[in-house]
Amino acid sequence: MLSDPPILSLDRLTKTFTLRPIFGRATQVEALRAVSLDLLPGRALALVGESGSGKSTVGRMIVGHHAPTSGRILFEGRDIAELTRRGDQMRYRQAVQMVFQDPFSALNPAHTIRHHLQRALSLHQPEADPETALREILDDVDLDPVSTPSKFPHELSGGQRQRVNFARALAVRARLIVADEPTSMLDVSIRKSILALMQRLKTEHGLSILYITHDIATAEYLAEDTAVMFRGQVVEKGPTAQVVGAPQHGYTRLLRAAVPDPSIRLTGSDAGFAQDARQVRAASAAAVRGMTEVSTGHFIADHAAGDHATAETERADA
Amino acid sequence: MSDLLTVEGLRVDYLTAGAPFTAVRDISFQIQPNEILGLAGESGCGKSTVAYALMRLHKPPALVRRGQILFEGRDVLSFTDTQLRAWRWSEVSMVFQSAMNSLNPVMTIFRQFHDMLRAHGPITRADAMDRTAEMLEMVGIPADRMQAHPHQLSGGMRQRVALALALTLLPKLIIMDEPTTALDVVVQREILQEVLRLREKLGFSVLFITHDIALMAQISDRIGIMRAGEIVEIGTASQIVTAPVHDYTRSLWDAMPILANAAEKGPAHAV
């Protein structure tokens, strides 16, 4: 598996947004700072981080909503900025599909599910019998192929709508799905079933998935590889078993420790956590000078000014 | 010990064009002084409706059909508007689901504190400033930020401000409706530990509402599980975690993706 070339590579991707308020000076926000990642075919890469860490910006740049300030996005080895022929661009946009966080606004309320899926099917699978293809695709995402097509989005639950969004990606024969928090607006009791659906699309259809989430527990469930982002930089990446199971970077450890664990009672006297959190955040925000490989394929960031190391020592003492 | 809050057979209906929709079905529970009671359930199960009805913040078409809400033995449902206004914030306060958006965007943090303090008794500007500074520092925000507007603070800081506002008049009960849902886990943990620390110091009770039962199990003393307007199971936090009785509680646990090795590899600081 590891010898396969990546389906998608981000090469020192940087994005700077310029905010121009009505009054006052324009300010620059560095949303991404030199992000490099590889996504291997048929696997899921989880991109984990807090809100504002830049993880959604990565997703939006891959599907072309934003252009990079610098750096490259390589799809099967080709820089997508160099896809100048219309045919190539179309093929890329077909191969890479996005599933959004909000399943309620991603579908057109005035059209049936049949309309949503058949448009995609007729454009991308014109040779197939439309009704059979529709049924197959609904079957693939565990929706009832008989009753679902004639329904409108408001007649479906959030989880079912999210399944329609995945069906739409299947209808255009996507090879890479960028799923931006696909479960965070769903009820807890159906989150796992959507994760299971993604798992199955990956193993049965060989889809690659970039799974953007703030929930490290779901990353462990779905993704073979995990990258952790903080303030626009990747601070740790590698196989999920290592990154989530035995995190090495201070920020990943903090994130890991903060995941609610019903077997641990919190008390008010634990002031150490907040103090740690402040130190780790300050240290992790410093520019990344390079990545150190701590075990095979498992990298952690070296931060400038060396304050990361100090924070780690203090943490150990605490 | 006598109950701080007693809810007896509470029923809340939403009036619709057709038959009324019963969001809360004859539920009963108690909250003791200095206790954290968690109320968990999926969206639409009626947990937020309970919170709003307790503070009598429910608005038509919601209607309390039957039942009783007793706060220290006083019947909340029979309070007059004047009594209600005095009771809210000073004895019961609420941190809303999107507390970070419940602050007034065009007022400085200080003015929001000042408004609330003035509504509950005469206070000089200087005293109000001192009190605001004290409350902000208590939740870990530098006092000089009181002159900031809400948009100049991060989401986590706004949530802390909302918490500070809710605590200012030293209420006996704070209702928290999904107080940390919009925040990331690290900030969530920091804020909840702050709540626990302040509870030890000030001794208030909390009704904590969330859909995240793992989180709830970490901080609640007792937990009630709601489904379709009913409390299907209520028990101590450890019973709900280790020996849930109702099938629905078990299905909620099964549905949670929980870190595989979370139990053995406990974080260094959480004890």
PDB file of N, CA, C and O in Angstrom, chain B residues 39-99:
ATOM      1  N   LEU B  39     -28.918  16.178  31.790  1.00  0.00           N
ATOM      2  CA  LEU B  39     -30.084  15.738  31.041  1.00  0.00           C
ATOM      3  C   LEU B  39     -29.603  15.507  29.607  1.00  0.00           C
ATOM      4  O   LEU B  39     -29.188  16.435  28.934  1.00  0.00           O
ATOM      5  N   ALA B  40     -29.627  14.236  29.191  1.00  0.00           N
ATOM      6  CA  ALA B  40     -29.064  13.891  27.892  1.00  0.00           C
ATOM      7  C   ALA B  40     -30.145  13.380  26.965  1.00  0.00           C
ATOM      8  O   ALA B  40     -31.138  12.806  27.413  1.00  0.00           O
ATOM      9  N   GLY B  41     -29.932  13.562  25.683  1.00  0.00           N
ATOM     10  CA  GLY B  41     -30.882  13.031  24.717  1.00  0.00           C
ATOM     11  C   GLY B  41     -30.577  13.610  23.348  1.00  0.00           C
ATOM     12  O   GLY B  41     -29.792  14.540  23.225  1.00  0.00           O
ATOM     13  N   GLU B  42     -31.222  13.050  22.340  1.00  0.00           N
ATOM     14  CA  GLU B  42     -30.976  13.512  20.983  1.00  0.00           C
ATOM     15  C   GLU B  42     -31.741  14.792  20.694  1.00  0.00           C
ATOM     16  O   GLU B  42     -32.626  15.171  21.454  1.00  0.00           O
ATOM     17  N   SER B  43     -31.441  15.415  19.567  1.00  0.00           N
ATOM     18  CA  SER B  43     -32.170  16.628  19.242  1.00  0.00           C
ATOM     19  C   SER B  43     -33.644  16.287  19.067  1.00  0.00           C
ATOM     20  O   SER B  43     -33.988  15.246  18.532  1.00  0.00           O
ATOM     21  N   GLY B  44     -34.488  17.180  19.565  1.00  0.00           N
ATOM     22  CA  GLY B  44     -35.921  16.941  19.462  1.00  0.00           C
ATOM     23  C   GLY B  44     -36.509  16.128  20.588  1.00  0.00           C
ATOM     24  O   GLY B  44     -37.700  15.850  20.597  1.00  0.00           O
ATOM     25  N   CYS B  45     -35.700  15.742  21.589  1.00  0.00           N
ATOM     26  CA  CYS B  45     -36.246  14.905  22.656  1.00  0.00           C
ATOM     27  C   CYS B  45     -36.927  15.748  23.727  1.00  0.00           C
ATOM     28  O   CYS B  45     -37.556  15.217  24.633  1.00  0.00           O
ATOM     29  N   GLY B  46     -36.795  17.054  23.661  1.00  0.00           N
ATOM     30  CA  GLY B  46     -37.480  17.917  24.618  1.00  0.00           C
ATOM     31  C   GLY B  46     -36.588  18.467  25.709  1.00  0.00           C
ATOM     32  O   GLY B  46     -37.075  19.157  26.605  1.00  0.00           O
ATOM     33  N   LYS B  47     -35.291  18.202  25.645  1.00  0.00           N
ATOM     34  CA  LYS B  47     -34.434  18.631  26.751  1.00  0.00           C
ATOM     35  C   LYS B  47     -34.306  20.152  26.838  1.00  0.00           C
ATOM     36  O   LYS B  47     -34.348  20.704  27.948  1.00  0.00           O
ATOM     37  N   SER B  48     -34.215  20.830  25.705  1.00  0.00           N
ATOM     38  CA  SER B  48     -34.151  22.289  25.766  1.00  0.00           C
ATOM     39  C   SER B  48     -35.490  22.884  26.184  1.00  0.00           C
ATOM     40  O   SER B  48     -35.539  23.897  26.875  1.00  0.00           O
ATOM     41  N   THR B  49     -36.573  22.234  25.777  1.00  0.00           N
ATOM     42  CA  THR B  49     -37.904  22.712  26.182  1.00  0.00           C
ATOM     43  C   THR B  49     -38.028  22.674  27.708  1.00  0.00           C
ATOM     44  O   THR B  49     -38.584  23.587  28.319  1.00  0.00           O
ATOM     45  N   VAL B  50     -37.486  21.630  28.332  1.00  0.00           N
ATOM     46  CA  VAL B  50     -37.490  21.549  29.793  1.00  0.00           C
ATOM     47  C   VAL B  50     -36.758  22.762  30.371  1.00  0.00           C
ATOM     48  O   VAL B  50     -37.260  23.441  31.272  1.00  0.00           O
ATOM     49  N   ALA B  51     -35.578  23.054  29.815  1.00  0.00           N
ATOM     50  CA  ALA B  51     -34.776  24.163  30.335  1.00  0.00           C
ATOM     51  C   ALA B  51     -35.546  25.480  30.252  1.00  0.00           C
ATOM     52  O   ALA B  51     -35.599  26.249  31.212  1.00  0.00           O
ATOM     53  N   TYR B  52     -36.146  25.719  29.098  1.00  0.00           N
ATOM     54  CA  TYR B  52     -36.873  26.972  28.913  1.00  0.00           C
ATOM     55  C   TYR B  52     -38.083  27.044  29.840  1.00  0.00           C
ATOM     56  O   TYR B  52     -38.374  28.079  30.429  1.00  0.00           O
ATOM     57  N   ALA B  53     -38.793  25.925  29.981  1.00  0.00           N
ATOM     58  CA  ALA B  53     -39.982  25.920  30.835  1.00  0.00           C
ATOM     59  C   ALA B  53     -39.601  26.167  32.293  1.00  0.00           C
ATOM     60  O   ALA B  53     -40.302  26.863  33.015  1.00  0.00           O
ATOM     61  N   LEU B  54     -38.448  25.632  32.728  1.00  0.00           N
ATOM     62  CA  LEU B  54     -38.029  25.820  34.116  1.00  0.00           C
ATOM     63  C   LEU B  54     -37.834  27.287  34.439  1.00  0.00           C
ATOM     64  O   LEU B  54     -38.140  27.746  35.527  1.00  0.00           O
ATOM     65  N   MET B  55     -37.298  28.032  33.482  1.00  0.00           N
ATOM     66  CA  MET B  55     -37.075  29.462  33.721  1.00  0.00           C
ATOM     67  C   MET B  55     -38.280  30.287  33.291  1.00  0.00           C
ATOM     68  O   MET B  55     -38.229  31.503  33.313  1.00  0.00           O
ATOM     69  N   ARG B  56     -39.313  29.599  32.877  1.00  0.00           N
ATOM     70  CA  ARG B  56     -40.504  30.235  32.302  1.00  0.00           C
ATOM     71  C   ARG B  56     -40.148  31.143  31.138  1.00  0.00           C
ATOM     72  O   ARG B  56     -40.703  32.217  30.962  1.00  0.00           O
ATOM     73  N   LEU B  57     -39.191  30.703  30.348  1.00  0.00           N
ATOM     74  CA  LEU B  57     -38.795  31.456  29.151  1.00  0.00           C
ATOM     75  C   LEU B  57     -39.500  30.900  27.917  1.00  0.00           C
ATOM     76  O   LEU B  57     -39.280  31.383  26.817  1.00  0.00           O
ATOM     77  N   HIS B  58     -40.294  29.853  28.107  1.00  0.00           N
ATOM     78  CA  HIS B  58     -40.989  29.279  26.951  1.00  0.00           C
ATOM     79  C   HIS B  58     -42.010  30.300  26.437  1.00  0.00           C
ATOM     80  O   HIS B  58     -42.608  31.032  27.207  1.00  0.00           O
ATOM     81  N   LYS B  59     -42.139  30.324  25.133  1.00  0.00           N
ATOM     82  CA  LYS B  59     -43.039  31.294  24.512  1.00  0.00           C
ATOM     83  C   LYS B  59     -44.064  30.547  23.682  1.00  0.00           C
ATOM     84  O   LYS B  59     -43.787  29.452  23.224  1.00  0.00           O
ATOM     85  N   PRO B  60     -45.233  31.130  23.460  1.00  0.00           N
ATOM     86  CA  PRO B  60     -46.183  30.467  22.573  1.00  0.00           C
ATOM     87  C   PRO B  60     -45.501  30.195  21.239  1.00  0.00           C
ATOM     88  O   PRO B  60     -44.681  31.006  20.832  1.00  0.00           O
ATOM     89  N   PRO B  61     -45.789  29.080  20.570  1.00  0.00           N
ATOM     90  CA  PRO B  61     -46.855  28.113  20.843  1.00  0.00           C
ATOM     91  C   PRO B  61     -46.560  27.106  21.958  1.00  0.00           C
ATOM     92  O   PRO B  61     -47.371  26.201  22.152  1.00  0.00           O
ATOM     93  N   ALA B  62     -45.442  27.253  22.689  1.00  0.00           N
ATOM     94  CA  ALA B  62     -45.200  26.298  23.778  1.00  0.00           C
ATOM     95  C   ALA B  62     -46.069  26.671  24.971  1.00  0.00           C
ATOM     96  O   ALA B  62     -46.261  27.849  25.263  1.00  0.00           O
ATOM     97  N   LEU B  63     -46.602  25.655  25.630  1.00  0.00           N
ATOM     98  CA  LEU B  63     -47.550  25.902  26.701  1.00  0.00           C
ATOM     99  C   LEU B  63     -47.348  24.840  27.773  1.00  0.00           C
ATOM    100  O   LEU B  63     -47.302  23.654  27.467  1.00  0.00           O
ATOM    101  N   VAL B  64     -47.189  25.273  29.031  1.00  0.00           N
ATOM    102  CA  VAL B  64     -47.096  24.299  30.114  1.00  0.00           C
ATOM    103  C   VAL B  64     -48.516  23.856  30.433  1.00  0.00           C
ATOM    104  O   VAL B  64     -49.331  24.648  30.885  1.00  0.00           O
ATOM    105  N   ARG B  65     -48.831  22.589  30.159  1.00  0.00           N
ATOM    106  CA  ARG B  65     -50.187  22.085  30.307  1.00  0.00           C
ATOM    107  C   ARG B  65     -50.490  21.677  31.738  1.00  0.00           C
ATOM    108  O   ARG B  65     -51.526  21.951  32.281  1.00  0.00           O
ATOM    109  N   ARG B  66     -49.539  20.956  32.328  1.00  0.00           N
ATOM    110  CA  ARG B  66     -49.755  20.544  33.713  1.00  0.00           C
ATOM    111  C   ARG B  66     -48.412  20.427  34.402  1.00  0.00           C
ATOM    112  O   ARG B  66     -47.360  20.547  33.788  1.00  0.00           O
ATOM    113  N   GLY B  67     -48.519  20.140  35.703  1.00  0.00           N
ATOM    114  CA  GLY B  67     -47.309  19.904  36.458  1.00  0.00           C
ATOM    115  C   GLY B  67     -46.950  21.080  37.320  1.00  0.00           C
ATOM    116  O   GLY B  67     -47.625  22.119  37.312  1.00  0.00           O
ATOM    117  N   GLN B  68     -45.891  20.878  38.061  1.00  0.00           N
ATOM    118  CA  GLN B  68     -45.496  21.843  39.058  1.00  0.00           C
ATOM    119  C   GLN B  68     -43.999  22.027  39.002  1.00  0.00           C
ATOM    120  O   GLN B  68     -43.253  21.067  38.788  1.00  0.00           O
ATOM    121  N   ILE B  69     -43.550  23.266  39.172  1.00  0.00           N
ATOM    122  CA  ILE B  69     -42.122  23.525  39.307  1.00  0.00           C
ATOM    123  C   ILE B  69     -41.958  24.237  40.642  1.00  0.00           C
ATOM    124  O   ILE B  69     -42.481  25.348  40.828  1.00  0.00           O
ATOM    125  N   LEU B  70     -41.310  23.593  41.579  1.00  0.00           N
ATOM    126  CA  LEU B  70     -41.101  24.198  42.892  1.00  0.00           C
ATOM    127  C   LEU B  70     -39.631  24.541  43.054  1.00  0.00           C
ATOM    128  O   LEU B  70     -38.770  23.677  42.898  1.00  0.00           O
ATOM    129  N   PHE B  71     -39.350  25.812  43.353  1.00  0.00           N
ATOM    130  CA  PHE B  71     -37.982  26.225  43.613  1.00  0.00           C
ATOM    131  C   PHE B  71     -37.904  26.597  45.089  1.00  0.00           C
ATOM    132  O   PHE B  71     -38.557  27.538  45.527  1.00  0.00           O
ATOM    133  N   GLU B  72     -37.183  25.837  45.858  1.00  0.00           N
ATOM    134  CA  GLU B  72     -37.150  25.978  47.315  1.00  0.00           C
ATOM    135  C   GLU B  72     -38.574  26.048  47.874  1.00  0.00           C
ATOM    136  O   GLU B  72     -38.888  26.872  48.731  1.00  0.00           O
ATOM    137  N   GLY B  73     -39.435  25.231  47.339  1.00  0.00           N
ATOM    138  CA  GLY B  73     -40.803  25.159  47.832  1.00  0.00           C
ATOM    139  C   GLY B  73     -41.748  26.197  47.245  1.00  0.00           C
ATOM    140  O   GLY B  73     -42.952  26.118  47.441  1.00  0.00           O
ATOM    141  N   ARG B  74     -41.207  27.189  46.507  1.00  0.00           N
ATOM    142  CA  ARG B  74     -42.086  28.209  45.924  1.00  0.00           C
ATOM    143  C   ARG B  74     -42.539  27.780  44.531  1.00  0.00           C
ATOM    144  O   ARG B  74     -41.734  27.254  43.761  1.00  0.00           O
ATOM    145  N   ASP B  75     -43.778  28.054  44.209  1.00  0.00           N
ATOM    146  CA  ASP B  75     -44.346  27.604  42.952  1.00  0.00           C
ATOM    147  C   ASP B  75     -43.997  28.585  41.819  1.00  0.00           C
ATOM    148  O   ASP B  75     -44.574  29.665  41.713  1.00  0.00           O
ATOM    149  N   VAL B  76     -43.052  28.179  40.988  1.00  0.00           N
ATOM    150  CA  VAL B  76     -42.545  29.068  39.935  1.00  0.00           C
ATOM    151  C   VAL B  76     -43.628  29.426  38.919  1.00  0.00           C
ATOM    152  O   VAL B  76     -43.697  30.545  38.424  1.00  0.00           O
ATOM    153  N   LEU B  77     -44.513  28.471  38.632  1.00  0.00           N
ATOM    154  CA  LEU B  77     -45.521  28.715  37.600  1.00  0.00           C
ATOM    155  C   LEU B  77     -46.540  29.772  38.018  1.00  0.00           C
ATOM    156  O   LEU B  77     -47.227  30.329  37.172  1.00  0.00           O
ATOM    157  N   SER B  78     -46.615  30.078  39.327  1.00  0.00           N
ATOM    158  CA  SER B  78     -47.575  31.094  39.747  1.00  0.00           C
ATOM    159  C   SER B  78     -46.912  32.451  40.005  1.00  0.00           C
ATOM    160  O   SER B  78     -47.569  33.380  40.455  1.00  0.00           O
ATOM    161  N   PHE B  79     -45.602  32.570  39.733  1.00  0.00           N
ATOM    162  CA  PHE B  79     -44.914  33.856  39.922  1.00  0.00           C
ATOM    163  C   PHE B  79     -45.530  34.946  39.051  1.00  0.00           C
ATOM    164  O   PHE B  79     -45.910  34.695  37.907  1.00  0.00           O
ATOM    165  N   THR B  80     -45.591  36.163  39.579  1.00  0.00           N
ATOM    166  CA  THR B  80     -45.996  37.296  38.739  1.00  0.00           C
ATOM    167  C   THR B  80     -44.780  37.747  37.928  1.00  0.00           C
ATOM    168  O   THR B  80     -43.650  37.327  38.203  1.00  0.00           O
ATOM    169  N   ASP B  81     -45.013  38.605  36.957  1.00  0.00           N
ATOM    170  CA  ASP B  81     -43.902  39.075  36.118  1.00  0.00           C
ATOM    171  C   ASP B  81     -42.811  39.732  36.947  1.00  0.00           C
ATOM    172  O   ASP B  81     -41.624  39.551  36.694  1.00  0.00           O
ATOM    173  N   THR B  82     -43.236  40.512  37.949  1.00  0.00           N
ATOM    174  CA  THR B  82     -42.252  41.191  38.791  1.00  0.00           C
ATOM    175  C   THR B  82     -41.440  40.174  39.588  1.00  0.00           C
ATOM    176  O   THR B  82     -40.211  40.279  39.659  1.00  0.00           O
ATOM    177  N   GLN B  83     -42.124  39.192  40.147  1.00  0.00           N
ATOM    178  CA  GLN B  83     -41.417  38.158  40.894  1.00  0.00           C
ATOM    179  C   GLN B  83     -40.440  37.402  39.992  1.00  0.00           C
ATOM    180  O   GLN B  83     -39.316  37.113  40.374  1.00  0.00           O
ATOM    181  N   LEU B  84     -40.918  37.116  38.770  1.00  0.00           N
ATOM    182  CA  LEU B  84     -40.083  36.386  37.813  1.00  0.00           C
ATOM    183  C   LEU B  84     -38.810  37.149  37.506  1.00  0.00           C
ATOM    184  O   LEU B  84     -37.722  36.588  37.516  1.00  0.00           O
ATOM    185  N   ARG B  85     -38.989  38.457  37.261  1.00  0.00           N
ATOM    186  CA  ARG B  85     -37.839  39.256  36.872  1.00  0.00           C
ATOM    187  C   ARG B  85     -36.787  39.284  37.992  1.00  0.00           C
ATOM    188  O   ARG B  85     -35.600  39.232  37.747  1.00  0.00           O
ATOM    189  N   ALA B  86     -37.281  39.348  39.226  1.00  0.00           N
ATOM    190  CA  ALA B  86     -36.346  39.369  40.348  1.00  0.00           C
ATOM    191  C   ALA B  86     -35.696  37.992  40.551  1.00  0.00           C
ATOM    192  O   ALA B  86     -34.540  37.892  40.940  1.00  0.00           O
ATOM    193  N   TRP B  87     -36.455  36.961  40.245  1.00  0.00           N
ATOM    194  CA  TRP B  87     -35.990  35.585  40.487  1.00  0.00           C
ATOM    195  C   TRP B  87     -34.926  35.167  39.468  1.00  0.00           C
ATOM    196  O   TRP B  87     -33.896  34.603  39.805  1.00  0.00           O
ATOM    197  N   ARG B  88     -35.205  35.488  38.202  1.00  0.00           N
ATOM    198  CA  ARG B  88     -34.240  35.139  37.160  1.00  0.00           C
ATOM    199  C   ARG B  88     -32.930  35.877  37.404  1.00  0.00           C
ATOM    200  O   ARG B  88     -32.936  37.024  37.823  1.00  0.00           O
ATOM    201  N   TRP B  89     -31.849  35.277  37.106  1.00  0.00           N
ATOM    202  CA  TRP B  89     -30.486  35.770  37.295  1.00  0.00           C
ATOM    203  C   TRP B  89     -30.052  35.785  38.747  1.00  0.00           C
ATOM    204  O   TRP B  89     -28.945  35.365  39.041  1.00  0.00           O
ATOM    205  N   SER B  90     -30.936  36.225  39.691  1.00  0.00           N
ATOM    206  CA  SER B  90     -30.447  36.266  41.066  1.00  0.00           C
ATOM    207  C   SER B  90     -30.521  34.884  41.712  1.00  0.00           C
ATOM    208  O   SER B  90     -29.694  34.543  42.534  1.00  0.00           O
ATOM    209  N   GLU B  91     -31.508  34.074  41.333  1.00  0.00           N
ATOM    210  CA  GLU B  91     -31.598  32.749  41.944  1.00  0.00           C
ATOM    211  C   GLU B  91     -31.392  31.625  40.927  1.00  0.00           C
ATOM    212  O   GLU B  91     -30.861  30.579  41.259  1.00  0.00           O
ATOM    213  N   VAL B  92     -31.853  31.857  39.698  1.00  0.00           N
ATOM    214  CA  VAL B  92     -31.636  30.881  38.629  1.00  0.00           C
ATOM    215  C   VAL B  92     -31.108  31.631  37.419  1.00  0.00           C
ATOM    216  O   VAL B  92     -31.633  32.687  37.076  1.00  0.00           O
ATOM    217  N   SER B  93     -30.074  31.117  36.800  1.00  0.00           N
ATOM    218  CA  SER B  93     -29.609  31.770  35.579  1.00  0.00           C
ATOM    219  C   SER B  93     -29.387  30.710  34.521  1.00  0.00           C
ATOM    220  O   SER B  93     -29.421  29.520  34.806  1.00  0.00           O
ATOM    221  N   MET B  94     -29.158  31.172  33.312  1.00  0.00           N
ATOM    222  CA  MET B  94     -29.064  30.222  32.208  1.00  0.00           C
ATOM    223  C   MET B  94     -27.908  30.590  31.293  1.00  0.00           C
ATOM    224  O   MET B  94     -27.675  31.758  31.007  1.00  0.00           O
ATOM    225  N   VAL B  95     -27.186  29.572  30.866  1.00  0.00           N
ATOM    226  CA  VAL B  95     -26.179  29.749  29.814  1.00  0.00           C
ATOM    227  C   VAL B  95     -26.731  29.038  28.593  1.00  0.00           C
ATOM    228  O   VAL B  95     -26.984  27.841  28.633  1.00  0.00           O
ATOM    229  N   PHE B  96     -26.932  29.790  27.528  1.00  0.00           N
ATOM    230  CA  PHE B  96     -27.647  29.243  26.383  1.00  0.00           C
ATOM    231  C   PHE B  96     -26.744  28.445  25.472  1.00  0.00           C
ATOM    232  O   PHE B  96     -25.525  28.533  25.526  1.00  0.00           O
ATOM    233  N   GLN B  97     -27.419  27.699  24.599  1.00  0.00           N
ATOM    234  CA  GLN B  97     -26.741  26.854  23.630  1.00  0.00           C
ATOM    235  C   GLN B  97     -25.692  27.630  22.832  1.00  0.00           C
ATOM    236  O   GLN B  97     -24.552  27.232  22.731  1.00  0.00           O
ATOM    237  N   SER B  98     -26.116  28.763  22.271  1.00  0.00           N
ATOM    238  CA  SER B  98     -25.129  29.562  21.550  1.00  0.00           C
ATOM    239  C   SER B  98     -24.812  30.769  22.419  1.00  0.00           C
ATOM    240  O   SER B  98     -25.044  31.890  22.028  1.00  0.00           O
ATOM    241  N   ALA B  99     -24.303  30.483  23.627  1.00  0.00           N
ATOM    242  CA  ALA B  99     -24.046  31.578  24.560  1.00  0.00           C
ATOM    243  C   ALA B  99     -23.142  32.621  23.923  1.00  0.00           C
ATOM    244  O   ALA B  99     -23.222  33.798  24.232  1.00  0.00           O
TER     245      ALA B  99
END
